[in-house]
Amino acid sequence: MDLITVSVQLLNAVQYGTVLFLVASGLTLVFGILGVINLAHGAFYMLGAYLAYWIVLMTGSFVLAMLGGVLIAFIIGMLLETVFVRLLYGRDHLAQVLLSFGLILVIDEIRQLLFGKDVHAVAPPAWLSGSIQLTDNLSYPVYRLAICVFCLMVAAAIFFVITRTKIGMIVRAGAENREMARVLGIKFDRVNRYVFAVGIALAALGGIVIAPISTVFPGMGDGMLILSFVVVVLGGIGSVAGAAVGALLIGLTDTFGKVFFPSVSSILIYLLMAAVLVWRPSGILGRRDV
Amino acid sequence: MSSHGLLRPLSRRALLSGAAGATTLAAVSPFRSPAIAQNAPLKVGMMLPYTGTYAKLGQFIDDGFRLYVEQKGGKLGGRAISFVQVDDESKPEAATDNMNRLVGREKVDVVVGTVHSGVAMAMVKVARDTNTLLIIPNAGANDATGPACAPNIFRTSFSNWQTTFPMGKVMAERGIKNVVTITWRYTAGAEMIGAFAENFTKNGGKIVADLTVPFPEVEFQALITQIATLKPDAVFSFFAGGGAVKFVKDYAAAGLNKTIPLYGAGFLTDGTIEAQGEAANGIKTTLHYADNLDNAANVAFLKAFKAKTGKDGDIYAVQGYDGAALLDVGLTAVGGDFTARDKMIAAMGAAKIDSPRGPLSFNKAHNPIQNIYLREVRNGRNEMISVAQASVDDPARGCKIS
């Protein structure tokens, strides 16, 4: 295997990892800050992809699909937090698992009513279609490169907000010591609503950007949900930086596993997770006391 | 108390012998006329994937089957048909439960299903154990009409072996020497690739690499890069449903469709071609059907299917349609009397169906004998180039029916 192929496979790994990060960061935000295990996260990923399909069908614009899809998901997230999710704070995990599992069923039923059961394809925007010729017989789809760049930008924005802004400070305070923060006068009702909605919007955004290179199909969120949980556990529950490291590790393991150890590639990421958890039970960047 | 203990074995024995007597009486009773048995509609259990990656395939099979029944006025062989639907979700782990529910609780007479080979094999096991009549309208697992064959199990689709074996010779004759194969790591994938490789290597070809991903994963990018590195003369692949759409699009997006021709089992482009769009152009596949088969049965079928569903019929719809046709042959032979099972099964085994796919008959293992066509995707259609091999008969390795 020559240098170019290795680089292209690295690129594949990063592209896969960045999308994973997008989805997993939403999951870990909601868990880390609100303490809610959201099993419906994958369903919102699927919903994002279907919204992208629908908006592109209606308007022909992928940019509109991104904006519209994220906005719709954000609003749904706000509504869900206001009506249901707030009941879960401080409740045991069983209640959270049950409610979010119910959400999966409801979202899936709505998806079926609105979009049916067909497999759909979404075209990437014209200016991002086509591919770049790397060697005489190896080219790389422009859209995949664009995903890499876009997801890295989103990741940078998330880190900036969390580490450099007042909102981020409040969010971190909430995650660190909620009671103390409350005593200091932070109103968590609104913060919670925004955090949950942002988490949902990130899941949907993952579905939207993946739609043109994946297909849009019922059940597409299932695999993503499991992978996201692996990423979150691997990186450390509640840690956004951990999710980034975890997603990248999964991307690398999956890509090179498929190439070099095809027969065991499907279990490699779980072996990786097991190995990491033995070494650091709370995940790579997890807090020790978790 | 003690008398009760003494009486119990007696009464149980009496009950048993009584029951046995009653059963014998019922079986030979002259009062039990076929006319009474025919009053109730024949219950057909449709166990198909109505959700998941194979949802569209399941729906088309269902539509095809019902179209035939509607064309016969809701009756097959004079017997009214009623349906029970179960969504198998292409999940092998739930297959036995679903099948038991149909056979045990719903008490269906015939089961029609399914798409996924793993699910179908669990259905075959229950059908063998309970002697339920099973018509498989898609799953191609070789074993279903191989070691696990049984008189009460029919297939109106294909064996995996059957669809891809002819392609081995076709590709070798086109001067292709080195091939990379790629598929999902499950029964159907292994059998389709295996049959192709069997014939391809026999005709002097070489398999350079045998790439697989777990079912139903759709992230192929790493392997597509790998194919570009290996630079084979051609790629032979098997994917179906949503996975096939994604693979073909990824293959084209990587620019490989311009340098390394893509071949495959027909499922790669059947039922998926619309979603694949231009990316599918030029792909060559073998299957027991092509969109432009110009026989009267196919023309009439496509027209009727379009009128019923508003969609273009494909091989999955044909397989469902032929499933009903096969059941029709059996029920017609016994005048709708489902209790005359042996006679009915004999008639089904000897059926000669004028299928939209061309002539269709069955071998001793109840697997179809049919033409396999070489097709090429042109402008969103799987157009026939030639008959890759006529009247292909699966060897039914391991089947004990004689």
XYZ file of N, CA and C in Angstrom, chain A residues 53 57 81 85 87 114 122 134 136 138 153 160 187 190 198 205 215 225 230 257 262 267 279:
69
model
N -34.109 15.168 2.505
C -34.687 14.625 1.274
C -35.906 15.441 0.855
N -36.317 18.007 -2.294
C -37.368 17.674 -3.266
C -38.257 18.884 -3.537
N -38.498 19.253 24.973
C -37.943 19.532 26.298
C -39.023 20.115 27.191
N -39.256 16.114 28.274
C -37.929 15.784 28.784
C -37.693 16.369 30.181
N -39.510 16.395 32.587
C -40.006 15.489 33.621
C -38.938 14.487 34.049
N -45.444 10.588 6.979
C -45.051 11.711 6.139
C -44.284 11.285 4.897
N -30.543 11.529 -2.098
C -30.514 12.988 -2.088
C -29.292 13.431 -2.883
N -6.996 12.095 -7.847
C -5.798 12.060 -7.003
C -4.645 11.378 -7.735
N -4.033 8.382 -11.273
C -4.701 8.079 -12.538
C -6.021 7.315 -12.352
N -7.562 6.998 -9.097
C -8.113 7.225 -7.766
C -8.618 8.661 -7.658
N -15.507 22.480 11.080
C -15.914 23.846 11.434
C -16.959 23.831 12.551
N -15.550 26.421 20.707
C -15.452 27.841 20.992
C -16.565 28.267 21.957
N -30.455 30.578 35.839
C -31.754 29.945 35.620
C -31.584 28.800 34.642
N -34.179 27.589 31.091
C -33.936 27.964 29.704
C -32.693 27.275 29.150
N -30.205 21.909 21.017
C -28.953 21.884 20.258
C -28.515 20.439 20.026
N -28.473 17.382 12.015
C -27.449 17.893 11.097
C -26.593 16.743 10.567
N -27.905 6.605 1.764
C -29.250 6.709 1.256
C -30.116 7.000 2.456
N -27.001 5.255 16.288
C -27.212 5.411 17.732
C -26.196 4.566 18.501
N -21.048 4.176 21.548
C -19.675 3.679 21.656
C -18.711 4.864 21.739
N -9.546 -1.279 9.808
C -10.005 -2.640 10.108
C -10.578 -3.301 8.871
N -10.442 -7.640 7.354
C -11.859 -7.605 6.967
C -12.732 -8.584 7.754
N -16.179 -6.360 14.696
C -16.073 -6.371 16.158
C -14.909 -5.533 16.662
N -8.427 0.043 30.497
C -7.330 0.965 30.788
C -7.846 2.197 31.538
